[in-house]
Coordinates of C-alpha atoms in Angstrom, one line a residue:
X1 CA 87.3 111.7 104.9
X2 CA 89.3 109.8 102.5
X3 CA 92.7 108.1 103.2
X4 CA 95.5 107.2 100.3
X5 CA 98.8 105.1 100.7
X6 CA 101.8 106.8 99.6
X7 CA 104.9 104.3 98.4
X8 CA 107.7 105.7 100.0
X9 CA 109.6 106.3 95.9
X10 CA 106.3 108.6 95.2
X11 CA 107.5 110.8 98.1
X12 CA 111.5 110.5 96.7
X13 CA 111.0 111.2 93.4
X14 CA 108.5 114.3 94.6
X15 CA 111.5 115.6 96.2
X16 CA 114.3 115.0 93.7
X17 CA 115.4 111.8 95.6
X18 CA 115.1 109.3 93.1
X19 CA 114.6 108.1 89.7
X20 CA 112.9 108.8 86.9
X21 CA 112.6 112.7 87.6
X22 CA 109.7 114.0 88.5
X23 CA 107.2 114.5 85.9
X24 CA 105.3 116.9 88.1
X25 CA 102.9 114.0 89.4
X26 CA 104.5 113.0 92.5
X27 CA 104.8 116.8 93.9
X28 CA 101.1 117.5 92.6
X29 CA 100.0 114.2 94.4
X30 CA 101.4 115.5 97.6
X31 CA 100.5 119.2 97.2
X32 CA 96.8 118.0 96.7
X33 CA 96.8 115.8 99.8
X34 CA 98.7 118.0 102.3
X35 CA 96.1 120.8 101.0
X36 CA 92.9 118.6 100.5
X37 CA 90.4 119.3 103.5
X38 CA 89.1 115.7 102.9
X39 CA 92.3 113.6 102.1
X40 CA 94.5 111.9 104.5
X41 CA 97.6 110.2 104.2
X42 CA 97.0 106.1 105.3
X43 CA 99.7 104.5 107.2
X44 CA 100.0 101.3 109.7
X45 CA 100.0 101.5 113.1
X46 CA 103.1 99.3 113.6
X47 CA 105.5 102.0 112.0
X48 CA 106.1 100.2 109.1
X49 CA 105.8 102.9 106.8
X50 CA 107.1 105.8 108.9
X51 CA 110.1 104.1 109.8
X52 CA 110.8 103.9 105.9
X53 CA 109.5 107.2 105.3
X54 CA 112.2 108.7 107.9
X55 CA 115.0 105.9 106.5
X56 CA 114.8 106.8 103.0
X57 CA 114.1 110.7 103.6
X58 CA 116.6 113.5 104.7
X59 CA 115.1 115.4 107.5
X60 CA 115.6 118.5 105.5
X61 CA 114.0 116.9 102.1
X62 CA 110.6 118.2 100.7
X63 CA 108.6 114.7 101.4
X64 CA 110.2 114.5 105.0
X65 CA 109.2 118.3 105.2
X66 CA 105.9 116.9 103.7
X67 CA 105.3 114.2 106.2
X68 CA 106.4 115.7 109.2
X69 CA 103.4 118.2 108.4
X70 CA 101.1 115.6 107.4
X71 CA 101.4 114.3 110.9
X72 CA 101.3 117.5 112.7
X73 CA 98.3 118.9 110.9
X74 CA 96.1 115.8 112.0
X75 CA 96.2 114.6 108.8
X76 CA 97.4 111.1 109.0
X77 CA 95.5 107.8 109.7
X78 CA 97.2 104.6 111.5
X79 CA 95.4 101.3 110.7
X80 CA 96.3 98.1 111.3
X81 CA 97.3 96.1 108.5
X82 CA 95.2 93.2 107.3
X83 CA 96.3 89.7 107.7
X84 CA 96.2 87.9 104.8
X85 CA 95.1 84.2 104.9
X86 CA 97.3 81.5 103.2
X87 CA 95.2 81.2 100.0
X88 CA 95.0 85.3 99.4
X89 CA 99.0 85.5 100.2
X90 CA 100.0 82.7 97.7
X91 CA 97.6 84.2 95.1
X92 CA 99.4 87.7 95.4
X93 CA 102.9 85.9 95.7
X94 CA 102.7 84.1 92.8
X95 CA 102.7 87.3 90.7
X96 CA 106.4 87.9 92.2
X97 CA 105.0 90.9 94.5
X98 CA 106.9 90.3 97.6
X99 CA 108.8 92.0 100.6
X100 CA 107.7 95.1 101.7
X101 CA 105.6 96.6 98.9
X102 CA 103.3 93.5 100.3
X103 CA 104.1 93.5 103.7
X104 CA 103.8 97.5 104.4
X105 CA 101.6 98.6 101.6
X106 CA 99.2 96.5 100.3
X107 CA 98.0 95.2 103.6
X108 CA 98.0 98.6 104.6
X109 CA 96.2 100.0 102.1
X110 CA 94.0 96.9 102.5
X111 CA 92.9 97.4 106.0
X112 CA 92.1 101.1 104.5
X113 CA 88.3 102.7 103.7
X114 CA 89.9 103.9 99.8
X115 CA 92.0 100.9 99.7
X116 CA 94.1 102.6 97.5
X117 CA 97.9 102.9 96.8
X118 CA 99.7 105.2 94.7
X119 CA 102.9 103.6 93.4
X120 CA 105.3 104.5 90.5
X121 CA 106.8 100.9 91.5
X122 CA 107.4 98.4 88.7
X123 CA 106.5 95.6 90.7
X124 CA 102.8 96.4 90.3
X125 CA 102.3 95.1 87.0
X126 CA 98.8 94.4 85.3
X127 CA 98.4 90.8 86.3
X128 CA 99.5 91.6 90.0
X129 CA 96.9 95.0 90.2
X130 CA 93.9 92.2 88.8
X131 CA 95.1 89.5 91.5
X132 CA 95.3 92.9 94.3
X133 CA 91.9 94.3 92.9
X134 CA 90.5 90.6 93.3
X135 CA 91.3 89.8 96.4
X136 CA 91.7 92.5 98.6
X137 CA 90.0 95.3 96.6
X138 CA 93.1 97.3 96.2
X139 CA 93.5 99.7 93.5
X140 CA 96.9 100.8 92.6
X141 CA 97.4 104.4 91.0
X142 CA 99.8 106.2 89.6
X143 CA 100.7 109.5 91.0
X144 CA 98.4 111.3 88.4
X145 CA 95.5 108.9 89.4
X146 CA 96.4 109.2 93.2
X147 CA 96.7 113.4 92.5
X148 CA 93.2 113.7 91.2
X149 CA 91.3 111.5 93.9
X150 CA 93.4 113.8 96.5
X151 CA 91.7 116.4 94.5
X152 CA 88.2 115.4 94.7
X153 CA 88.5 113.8 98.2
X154 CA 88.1 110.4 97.3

């Protein structure tokens, strides 16, 4: 079974949250996942990511909704983040990708088997996604990439 990382905006702007609109790829990246029999939603097993999820998402919102199912259908796998050693962490730093898109997840998505995270975030520009790919083996996709590996199960 596969395993994605959702960034917390992918589940926003799928539920009207946050801008841009939606294009339609952040709902059809969670509709394929919550309905895929071989796609699971990656988080850390400090939290990290749930406590954000639950922050930033009204209990009565379509990705809390969305979550809340994820996790009562089995369908969500805590990892433990990967530590990153002083040489990988600088590397990844100097491309200005800091806070918690680094802290929850990349190393989250990381310490995963897909080792992939679906963003709509800015802060993943091309020369960060080479340094990411490089050194950890992280692919980050859009939620039209993330919506059609859900889709095949990875």
């Amino acid at each position: 079974m596969g395993g994605l990382v959702v960034d917390v905006q992918i589940l926003m702007i799928g539920s009207g949250l946050s801008d841009p609109c939606d294009d339609g790829s952040c709902l059809a990246v969670m509709t394929a996942m919550h309905d895929s029999e071989h796609m699971q939603l990656v988080i850390d097993d400090e939290s990290l990511i749930r406590t954000q999820y639950e922050r930033k998402l009204r209990e009565d919102c379509f990705g809390r909704v969305w979550f809340d199912e994820m996790l009562n259908r089995n369908k969500v796998l805590f990892v433990k983040r990967v530590a990153l050693v002083k040489k990988v962490s600088q590397a990844i730093r100097g491309t200005g990708l800091v806070g918690e898109d680094l802290k929850y997840y990349v190393r989250t998505a990381a310490a995963s088997a897909e080792k992939a995270l679906i963003s709509q975030d800015g802060h993943y520009e091309e020369k960060t996604c080479k340094v990411l790919k490089k050194h950890l083996k992280v692919m980050v996709l859009s939620a039209e990439e993330g919506g059609k590996l859900a889709l095949t199960g990875g």
